[in-house]
Short mmCIF file of C-alpha atoms in Angstrom, two decimals:
data_model
loop_
_atom_site.label_atom_id
_atom_site.label_comp_id
_atom_site.label_asym_id
_atom_site.label_seq_id
_atom_site.Cartn_x
_atom_site.Cartn_y
_atom_site.Cartn_z
CA UNK A 1 -12.23 12.90 5.30
CA UNK A 2 -13.27 10.11 7.60
CA UNK A 3 -11.10 9.74 10.70
CA UNK A 4 -10.18 6.20 11.64
CA UNK A 5 -9.86 4.83 15.14
CA UNK A 6 -6.51 4.04 16.79
CA UNK A 7 -6.36 0.76 18.65
CA UNK A 8 -3.48 -0.23 20.91
CA UNK A 9 -3.92 -4.00 21.05
CA UNK A 10 -2.38 -6.29 18.46
CA UNK A 11 -4.74 -8.50 16.46
CA UNK A 12 -5.11 -12.13 17.40
CA UNK A 13 -3.50 -14.80 15.26
CA UNK A 14 -5.70 -16.00 12.38
CA UNK A 15 -6.07 -18.90 10.00
CA UNK A 16 -3.38 -19.54 7.42
CA UNK A 17 -4.31 -18.38 3.93
CA UNK A 18 -3.49 -21.58 2.19
CA UNK A 19 -5.55 -23.83 4.44
CA UNK A 20 -8.97 -23.00 3.06
CA UNK A 21 -7.78 -23.05 -0.53
CA UNK A 22 -6.08 -26.42 -0.13
CA UNK A 23 -9.07 -27.87 1.68
CA UNK A 24 -11.40 -26.76 -1.10
CA UNK A 25 -9.03 -28.10 -3.75
CA UNK A 26 -8.93 -31.48 -2.01
CA UNK A 27 -12.75 -31.45 -1.81
CA UNK A 28 -13.06 -30.84 -5.55
CA UNK A 29 -10.57 -33.60 -6.27
CA UNK A 30 -12.33 -36.12 -4.05
CA UNK A 31 -15.71 -35.34 -5.60
CA UNK A 32 -14.32 -35.95 -9.07
CA UNK A 33 -15.54 -32.56 -10.31
CA UNK A 34 -13.20 -30.63 -12.59
CA UNK A 35 -12.83 -27.11 -11.24
CA UNK A 36 -13.65 -24.43 -13.78
CA UNK A 37 -11.06 -21.85 -14.82
CA UNK A 38 -11.77 -18.39 -13.42
CA UNK A 39 -10.73 -15.08 -14.98
CA UNK A 40 -9.29 -12.56 -12.54
CA UNK A 41 -8.61 -9.00 -13.72
CA UNK A 42 -5.37 -7.33 -12.67
CA UNK A 43 -5.15 -3.57 -13.24
CA UNK A 44 -2.06 -1.55 -12.25
CA UNK A 45 0.37 1.09 -13.47
CA UNK A 46 2.68 -0.89 -15.75
CA UNK A 47 3.86 2.32 -17.41
CA UNK A 48 4.21 5.94 -16.34
CA UNK A 49 5.20 7.59 -13.06
CA UNK A 50 4.24 4.66 -10.83
CA UNK A 51 5.44 1.83 -13.03
CA UNK A 52 7.69 0.48 -10.26
CA UNK A 53 4.71 0.29 -7.87
CA UNK A 54 2.50 -1.44 -10.43
CA UNK A 55 5.25 -3.90 -11.29
CA UNK A 56 5.62 -4.84 -7.62
CA UNK A 57 1.85 -5.33 -7.30
CA UNK A 58 1.94 -7.64 -10.31
CA UNK A 59 4.94 -9.57 -8.97
CA UNK A 60 3.32 -10.06 -5.57
CA UNK A 61 0.09 -11.46 -7.01
CA UNK A 62 1.95 -13.69 -9.45
CA UNK A 63 4.17 -14.98 -6.63
CA UNK A 64 1.14 -16.24 -4.72
CA UNK A 65 -0.18 -17.95 -7.85
CA UNK A 66 3.22 -19.51 -8.55
CA UNK A 67 3.40 -20.96 -5.04
CA UNK A 68 -0.18 -22.27 -5.21
CA UNK A 69 -0.14 -24.20 -8.49
CA UNK A 70 -1.71 -21.23 -10.33
CA UNK A 71 -4.96 -21.90 -8.50
CA UNK A 72 -7.17 -19.91 -6.15
CA UNK A 73 -9.74 -21.79 -4.10
CA UNK A 74 -9.00 -24.92 -6.13
CA UNK A 75 -9.78 -23.23 -9.47
CA UNK A 76 -7.20 -22.65 -12.22
CA UNK A 77 -6.75 -18.93 -12.77
CA UNK A 78 -6.56 -17.04 -16.06
CA UNK A 79 -5.03 -13.72 -14.99
CA UNK A 80 -6.04 -10.89 -17.32
CA UNK A 81 -3.54 -8.03 -17.02
CA UNK A 82 -4.21 -4.39 -17.99
CA UNK A 83 -2.26 -1.15 -17.68
CA UNK A 84 -3.68 1.55 -15.41
CA UNK A 85 -1.15 4.10 -16.66
CA UNK A 86 -0.95 7.39 -14.77
CA UNK A 87 -4.54 7.57 -13.56
CA UNK A 88 -8.25 7.56 -14.34
CA UNK A 89 -8.10 8.56 -18.04
CA UNK A 90 -6.22 5.36 -18.87
CA UNK A 91 -7.49 3.22 -15.99
CA UNK A 92 -11.17 3.47 -16.97
CA UNK A 93 -10.88 2.09 -20.54
CA UNK A 94 -8.52 -0.64 -19.31
CA UNK A 95 -10.98 -1.64 -16.59
CA UNK A 96 -13.88 -1.50 -19.05
CA UNK A 97 -12.14 -4.06 -21.25
CA UNK A 98 -11.55 -6.37 -18.30
CA UNK A 99 -15.21 -6.13 -17.32
CA UNK A 100 -16.97 -6.27 -20.69
CA UNK A 101 -14.59 -8.19 -22.95
CA UNK A 102 -12.70 -10.46 -20.57
CA UNK A 103 -15.67 -10.93 -18.22
CA UNK A 104 -13.57 -11.28 -15.07
CA UNK A 105 -15.19 -12.51 -11.84
CA UNK A 106 -13.07 -10.22 -9.65
CA UNK A 107 -10.52 -7.44 -10.05
CA UNK A 108 -7.39 -6.62 -8.11
CA UNK A 109 -4.45 -4.20 -8.11
CA UNK A 110 -4.91 -0.45 -8.88
CA UNK A 111 -2.17 1.96 -7.80
CA UNK A 112 -3.85 5.37 -7.73
CA UNK A 113 -6.63 6.51 -5.43
CA UNK A 114 -8.11 8.53 -8.29
CA UNK A 115 -8.15 5.40 -10.44
CA UNK A 116 -9.99 3.49 -7.71
CA UNK A 117 -12.60 6.23 -7.43
CA UNK A 118 -13.14 6.22 -11.21
CA UNK A 119 -13.21 2.44 -11.67
CA UNK A 120 -15.32 1.53 -8.62
CA UNK A 121 -18.68 2.65 -10.15
CA UNK A 122 -18.02 0.48 -13.23
CA UNK A 123 -17.39 -2.53 -11.03
CA UNK A 124 -20.44 -1.78 -8.88
CA UNK A 125 -22.67 -1.66 -11.97
CA UNK A 126 -21.28 -5.02 -13.11
CA UNK A 127 -21.44 -6.42 -9.53
CA UNK A 128 -17.77 -7.43 -9.74
CA UNK A 129 -15.78 -7.22 -6.48
CA UNK A 130 -12.55 -5.24 -6.24
CA UNK A 131 -9.83 -6.62 -3.99
CA UNK A 132 -7.56 -3.59 -4.26
CA UNK A 133 -3.94 -3.81 -3.19
CA UNK A 134 -2.81 -0.20 -2.83
CA UNK A 135 -3.99 2.96 -1.04
CA UNK A 136 -7.62 3.97 -1.38
CA UNK A 137 -9.64 7.11 -0.63
CA UNK A 138 -13.04 7.11 1.08
CA UNK A 139 -15.83 5.89 -1.21
CA UNK A 140 -19.60 6.14 -0.77
CA UNK A 141 -20.37 2.62 -1.97
CA UNK A 142 -18.17 -0.04 -0.39
CA UNK A 143 -20.46 -3.01 -0.99
CA UNK A 144 -18.07 -4.62 -3.46
CA UNK A 145 -14.83 -2.81 -2.61
CA UNK A 146 -12.12 -4.32 -0.38
CA UNK A 147 -8.55 -3.18 0.16
CA UNK A 148 -5.69 -5.35 1.41
CA UNK A 149 -3.22 -2.48 1.83
CA UNK A 150 -4.51 0.61 3.66
CA UNK A 151 -6.69 3.68 3.57
CA UNK A 152 -4.57 6.51 2.21
CA UNK A 153 -4.88 8.48 5.47
CA UNK A 154 -3.57 5.65 7.68
CA UNK A 155 0.19 6.10 7.47
CA UNK A 156 0.19 9.76 8.48
CA UNK A 157 -2.30 9.11 11.24
CA UNK A 158 -0.17 6.28 12.65
CA UNK A 159 3.04 8.35 12.94
CA UNK A 160 1.54 11.67 14.11
CA UNK A 161 1.87 10.98 17.85
CA UNK A 162 5.47 9.79 17.46
CA UNK A 163 6.47 12.99 15.65
CA UNK A 164 4.60 15.12 18.19
CA UNK A 165 6.57 13.42 21.00
CA UNK A 166 9.98 13.58 19.29
CA UNK A 167 10.01 16.97 17.57
CA UNK A 168 10.41 20.08 19.70
CA UNK A 169 8.75 22.65 17.48
CA UNK A 170 6.61 23.11 14.36
CA UNK A 171 6.57 20.73 11.38
CA UNK A 172 6.41 21.55 7.67
CA UNK A 173 4.03 19.30 5.67
CA UNK A 174 4.45 18.92 1.91
CA UNK A 175 3.16 16.54 -0.75
CA UNK A 176 1.96 16.11 -4.35
CA UNK A 177 -1.13 17.89 -5.66
CA UNK A 178 -3.47 14.95 -6.34
CA UNK A 179 -5.90 12.76 -4.41
CA UNK A 180 -3.34 10.32 -3.03
CA UNK A 181 -1.16 13.19 -1.83
CA UNK A 182 -4.10 14.96 -0.19
CA UNK A 183 -5.03 11.80 1.70
CA UNK A 184 -1.53 10.68 2.65
CA UNK A 185 -0.36 14.06 3.96
CA UNK A 186 -3.84 14.96 5.20
CA UNK A 187 -3.92 11.88 7.42
CA UNK A 188 -0.87 13.28 9.19
CA UNK A 189 -1.89 16.95 9.37
CA UNK A 190 -5.38 16.15 10.66
CA UNK A 191 -4.15 13.87 13.43
CA UNK A 192 -1.08 15.98 14.25
CA UNK A 193 -3.02 19.21 14.76
CA UNK A 194 -5.77 17.37 16.63
CA UNK A 195 -3.26 16.22 19.28
CA UNK A 196 -1.76 19.70 19.61
CA UNK A 197 0.99 19.69 16.99
CA UNK A 198 1.78 22.86 15.05
CA UNK A 199 2.28 23.15 11.28
CA UNK A 200 4.75 25.91 10.49
CA UNK A 201 3.11 26.41 7.08
CA UNK A 202 -0.42 26.44 8.55
CA UNK A 203 -1.60 23.79 6.12
CA UNK A 204 0.18 21.42 3.78
CA UNK A 205 2.05 22.78 0.77
CA UNK A 206 1.14 21.06 -2.49
CA UNK A 207 3.52 20.59 -5.43
CA UNK A 208 2.02 20.25 -8.95
CA UNK A 209 1.87 16.60 -10.03
CA UNK A 210 3.40 15.09 -12.10
CA UNK A 211 5.14 18.17 -13.47
CA UNK A 212 7.25 19.06 -10.41
CA UNK A 213 10.77 17.73 -10.83
CA UNK A 214 12.67 20.61 -9.18
CA UNK A 215 11.92 20.74 -5.46
CA UNK A 216 14.74 23.13 -4.49
CA UNK A 217 12.51 26.25 -4.30
CA UNK A 218 10.28 24.40 -1.82
CA UNK A 219 13.28 23.36 0.25
CA UNK A 220 14.39 26.99 0.45
CA UNK A 221 10.95 27.85 1.81
CA UNK A 222 11.27 25.05 4.37
CA UNK A 223 14.66 26.32 5.53
CA UNK A 224 13.35 29.87 5.88
CA UNK A 225 10.30 28.69 7.83
CA UNK A 226 12.38 27.55 10.82
CA UNK A 227 10.61 24.18 10.77
CA UNK A 228 12.02 21.62 13.20
CA UNK A 229 11.02 18.68 11.01
CA UNK A 230 9.37 17.87 7.66
CA UNK A 231 6.63 15.34 6.94
CA UNK A 232 5.99 14.21 3.38
CA UNK A 233 4.60 11.65 0.99
CA UNK A 234 5.91 10.96 -2.49
CA UNK A 235 6.33 7.74 -4.45
CA UNK A 236 7.86 6.58 -7.70
CA UNK A 237 10.10 8.95 -9.66
CA UNK A 238 8.91 11.95 -7.65
CA UNK A 239 10.24 10.28 -4.49
CA UNK A 240 13.66 9.85 -6.08
CA UNK A 241 13.83 13.50 -7.10
CA UNK A 242 12.57 14.72 -3.72
CA UNK A 243 15.03 12.71 -1.62
CA UNK A 244 18.11 13.32 -3.76
CA UNK A 245 17.46 17.07 -3.94
CA UNK A 246 16.61 17.30 -0.22
CA UNK A 247 20.04 15.88 0.65
CA UNK A 248 21.68 18.62 -1.44
CA UNK A 249 19.51 21.51 -0.24
CA UNK A 250 19.67 24.12 2.51
CA UNK A 251 17.07 22.03 4.39
CA UNK A 252 19.19 18.87 4.52
CA UNK A 253 19.84 19.12 8.27
CA UNK A 254 16.12 19.29 9.13
CA UNK A 255 14.86 15.80 10.11
CA UNK A 256 12.72 14.23 7.39
CA UNK A 257 9.78 11.97 8.27
CA UNK A 258 7.64 10.31 5.63
CA UNK A 259 5.06 7.78 4.64
CA UNK A 260 7.07 4.63 3.90
CA UNK A 261 6.45 4.86 0.17
CA UNK A 262 9.03 7.65 -0.07
CA UNK A 263 11.81 5.06 0.31
CA UNK A 264 10.03 1.83 -0.66
CA UNK A 265 11.38 -0.67 -3.16
CA UNK A 266 13.45 0.25 -6.18
CA UNK A 267 13.26 3.98 -5.45
CA UNK A 268 15.52 3.46 -2.41
CA UNK A 269 18.27 2.01 -4.57
CA UNK A 270 17.96 4.98 -6.94
CA UNK A 271 18.08 7.43 -4.02
CA UNK A 272 21.22 5.84 -2.61
CA UNK A 273 23.01 7.53 0.32
CA UNK A 274 20.70 10.56 0.04
CA UNK A 275 18.02 8.49 1.81
CA UNK A 276 20.21 7.58 4.79
CA UNK A 277 18.46 7.92 8.19
CA UNK A 278 15.02 8.92 6.84
CA UNK A 279 12.38 7.77 9.35
CA UNK A 280 9.23 6.45 7.74
CA UNK A 281 5.99 4.69 8.61
CA UNK A 282 4.74 1.56 6.87
CA UNK A 283 2.47 -1.42 7.48
CA UNK A 284 5.22 -3.84 6.47
CA UNK A 285 8.94 -4.40 6.87
CA UNK A 286 10.81 -7.32 5.29
CA UNK A 287 12.58 -8.04 8.59
CA UNK A 288 9.38 -8.71 10.56
CA UNK A 289 9.81 -11.93 12.53
CA UNK A 290 6.79 -14.14 11.89
CA UNK A 291 6.22 -17.42 10.07
CA UNK A 292 4.18 -15.98 7.21
CA UNK A 293 6.83 -13.34 6.50
CA UNK A 294 9.65 -15.86 6.55
CA UNK A 295 7.80 -17.95 3.95
CA UNK A 296 6.97 -14.90 1.85
CA UNK A 297 10.49 -13.46 1.89
CA UNK A 298 12.04 -16.84 1.06
CA UNK A 299 9.71 -17.35 -1.90
CA UNK A 300 10.25 -13.77 -3.10
CA UNK A 301 14.05 -14.01 -2.96
CA UNK A 302 14.02 -17.30 -4.81
CA UNK A 303 12.15 -15.63 -7.66
CA UNK A 304 13.71 -12.14 -7.33
CA UNK A 305 17.22 -12.70 -5.90
CA UNK A 306 18.32 -9.10 -6.45
CA UNK A 307 15.27 -7.36 -4.96
CA UNK A 308 13.80 -6.91 -1.49
CA UNK A 309 10.05 -7.54 -1.10
CA UNK A 310 8.03 -4.36 -0.72
CA UNK A 311 4.77 -3.35 0.92
CA UNK A 312 3.25 -3.24 -2.56
CA UNK A 313 4.23 -6.83 -3.33
CA UNK A 314 3.10 -8.00 0.12
CA UNK A 315 -0.34 -6.37 -0.16
CA UNK A 316 -0.88 -7.86 -3.61
CA UNK A 317 0.26 -11.27 -2.37
CA UNK A 318 -2.35 -10.88 0.37
CA UNK A 319 -4.98 -9.91 -2.22
CA UNK A 320 -4.38 -13.24 -3.95
CA UNK A 321 -4.59 -14.99 -0.59
CA UNK A 322 -7.91 -13.27 0.20
CA UNK A 323 -9.28 -14.39 -3.16
CA UNK A 324 -7.97 -17.90 -2.51
CA UNK A 325 -9.98 -18.21 0.68
CA UNK A 326 -13.03 -16.42 -0.68
CA UNK A 327 -13.24 -18.49 -3.87
CA UNK A 328 -12.82 -21.66 -1.81
CA UNK A 329 -15.82 -20.61 0.29
CA UNK A 330 -17.94 -19.47 -2.67
CA UNK A 331 -19.21 -22.89 -3.75
CA UNK A 332 -18.48 -25.19 -6.67
CA UNK A 333 -19.31 -22.51 -9.26
CA UNK A 334 -18.10 -19.18 -7.87
CA UNK A 335 -19.75 -16.01 -9.15
CA UNK A 336 -18.74 -12.41 -8.54
CA UNK A 337 -21.58 -12.10 -6.02
CA UNK A 338 -20.69 -15.28 -4.10
CA UNK A 339 -16.99 -14.33 -4.03
CA UNK A 340 -17.84 -10.89 -2.65
CA UNK A 341 -20.12 -12.39 0.01
CA UNK A 342 -17.33 -14.78 1.03
CA UNK A 343 -14.78 -11.97 1.41
CA UNK A 344 -17.12 -10.28 3.89
CA UNK A 345 -17.01 -13.37 6.12
CA UNK A 346 -13.26 -14.07 6.14
CA UNK A 347 -12.44 -12.75 9.62
CA UNK A 348 -8.81 -12.90 10.84
CA UNK A 349 -6.12 -13.23 8.16
CA UNK A 350 -2.51 -14.32 8.68
CA UNK A 351 -0.07 -12.27 6.63
CA UNK A 352 3.62 -11.39 6.26
CA UNK A 353 2.80 -8.05 7.94
CA UNK A 354 1.19 -9.76 10.94
CA UNK A 355 -2.42 -10.74 11.54
CA UNK A 356 -5.15 -8.38 10.26
CA UNK A 357 -8.81 -8.27 9.32
CA UNK A 358 -11.07 -6.11 7.17
CA UNK A 359 -12.62 -3.25 9.11
CA UNK A 360 -16.45 -3.22 8.88
CA UNK A 361 -16.64 0.53 8.20
CA UNK A 362 -13.91 0.91 5.59
CA UNK A 363 -13.36 -2.61 4.16
CA UNK A 364 -9.63 -2.03 4.63
CA UNK A 365 -7.22 -3.64 7.12
CA UNK A 366 -7.23 -3.10 10.84
CA UNK A 367 -3.48 -3.54 11.19
CA UNK A 368 -0.24 -2.53 12.86
CA UNK A 369 1.96 0.23 11.50
CA UNK A 370 5.71 0.25 12.02
CA UNK A 371 8.44 2.88 12.28
CA UNK A 372 11.36 2.16 9.93
CA UNK A 373 14.68 3.89 9.34
CA UNK A 374 16.81 3.81 6.21
CA UNK A 375 20.09 2.22 7.26
CA UNK A 376 22.79 -0.03 5.89
CA UNK A 377 21.70 -3.64 6.24
CA UNK A 378 24.80 -5.56 5.29
CA UNK A 379 26.04 -3.97 2.08
CA UNK A 380 22.78 -2.42 0.97
CA UNK A 381 20.48 0.33 2.21
CA UNK A 382 17.21 -0.95 3.63
CA UNK A 383 14.14 0.17 5.56
CA UNK A 384 15.01 -1.36 8.93
CA UNK A 385 12.33 -1.95 11.53
CA UNK A 386 12.65 0.36 14.57
CA UNK A 387 9.46 -0.13 16.60
CA UNK A 388 5.69 -0.62 16.51
CA UNK A 389 3.73 2.63 16.23
CA UNK A 390 -0.01 2.02 16.36
CA UNK A 391 -2.78 -0.23 15.14
CA UNK A 392 -5.14 1.67 12.87
CA UNK A 393 -8.49 0.65 11.48
CA UNK A 394 -12.24 0.95 11.49
#
């Protein structure tokens, strides 16, 4: 597992997403040329365990299109949507259809790291770029793979020093038994032990996925271990079960730290008071005070008045913005190859999370990570920003 560098300085402010797209659109209009319609493939879990995550990815991408006249880089967009399901076995045939039948010029979305690993070779063979918008494992061939969210090891790496400084004693690490779980929890355990932290269980404990719905036996083990804190990653329905059962278990008084996805989005509402005070790490918080976030949150709440924007929606919104700028720079007749080449040259990107850029080694963001705490924000529970943690990227 590749270790990523920690950088203390914040990234410089970048160009606004919309500027390049609008400029290109104006150029097409002034030249009198009718911009061709482009097919973009969107693949995400619209059913199964991570349906809520996939739905947020879809909503974020569609929000950007809705606020940009359904165009990217001046070209009308025909968004082809496919269901990733619960992983590679369903993701691969869905992606194959997007590539061979729909003939998309780029693909975005994808919830699971295992799905990314399985789909990436198909896209590489077809020379179609992937602008992924959720966590991703290390891949050998990154020539056409870009990620607007994070490497799956980033969150744990970003919070490791904070937990080491705050917790007086050993930590118990636990997560789901699949690639995303290995990476998410492994990012923490690798960094934590490297800086002198102690794992009370020696190495992370893995729970069978997706079959584990009763976590109480694990919580009994945690209580008996004399751990001073717990670090975990779960998402979707598993996150709901984990948090609600933790609050009712013998381990409930042991501080719980997590990757932000444990309490992100609709799962927090389902968890209710059981999630109160959980400290988590994420690359986005809806209460970040910057111009891009204010615009994003306002647009989101106009379209989704009963929901708070999530990291998933933000990263997918950014994926659309990346494609907007790249397509605008790819010439009058964008091809998959010219779009991919343009992504590589984008540089600084302004975003609701704060300014970021693609790292040259990983093709994923060099970005800030934030500590959040589940608290009452008005009448509702929310992930409230506490402080900056670290900037991670390579």
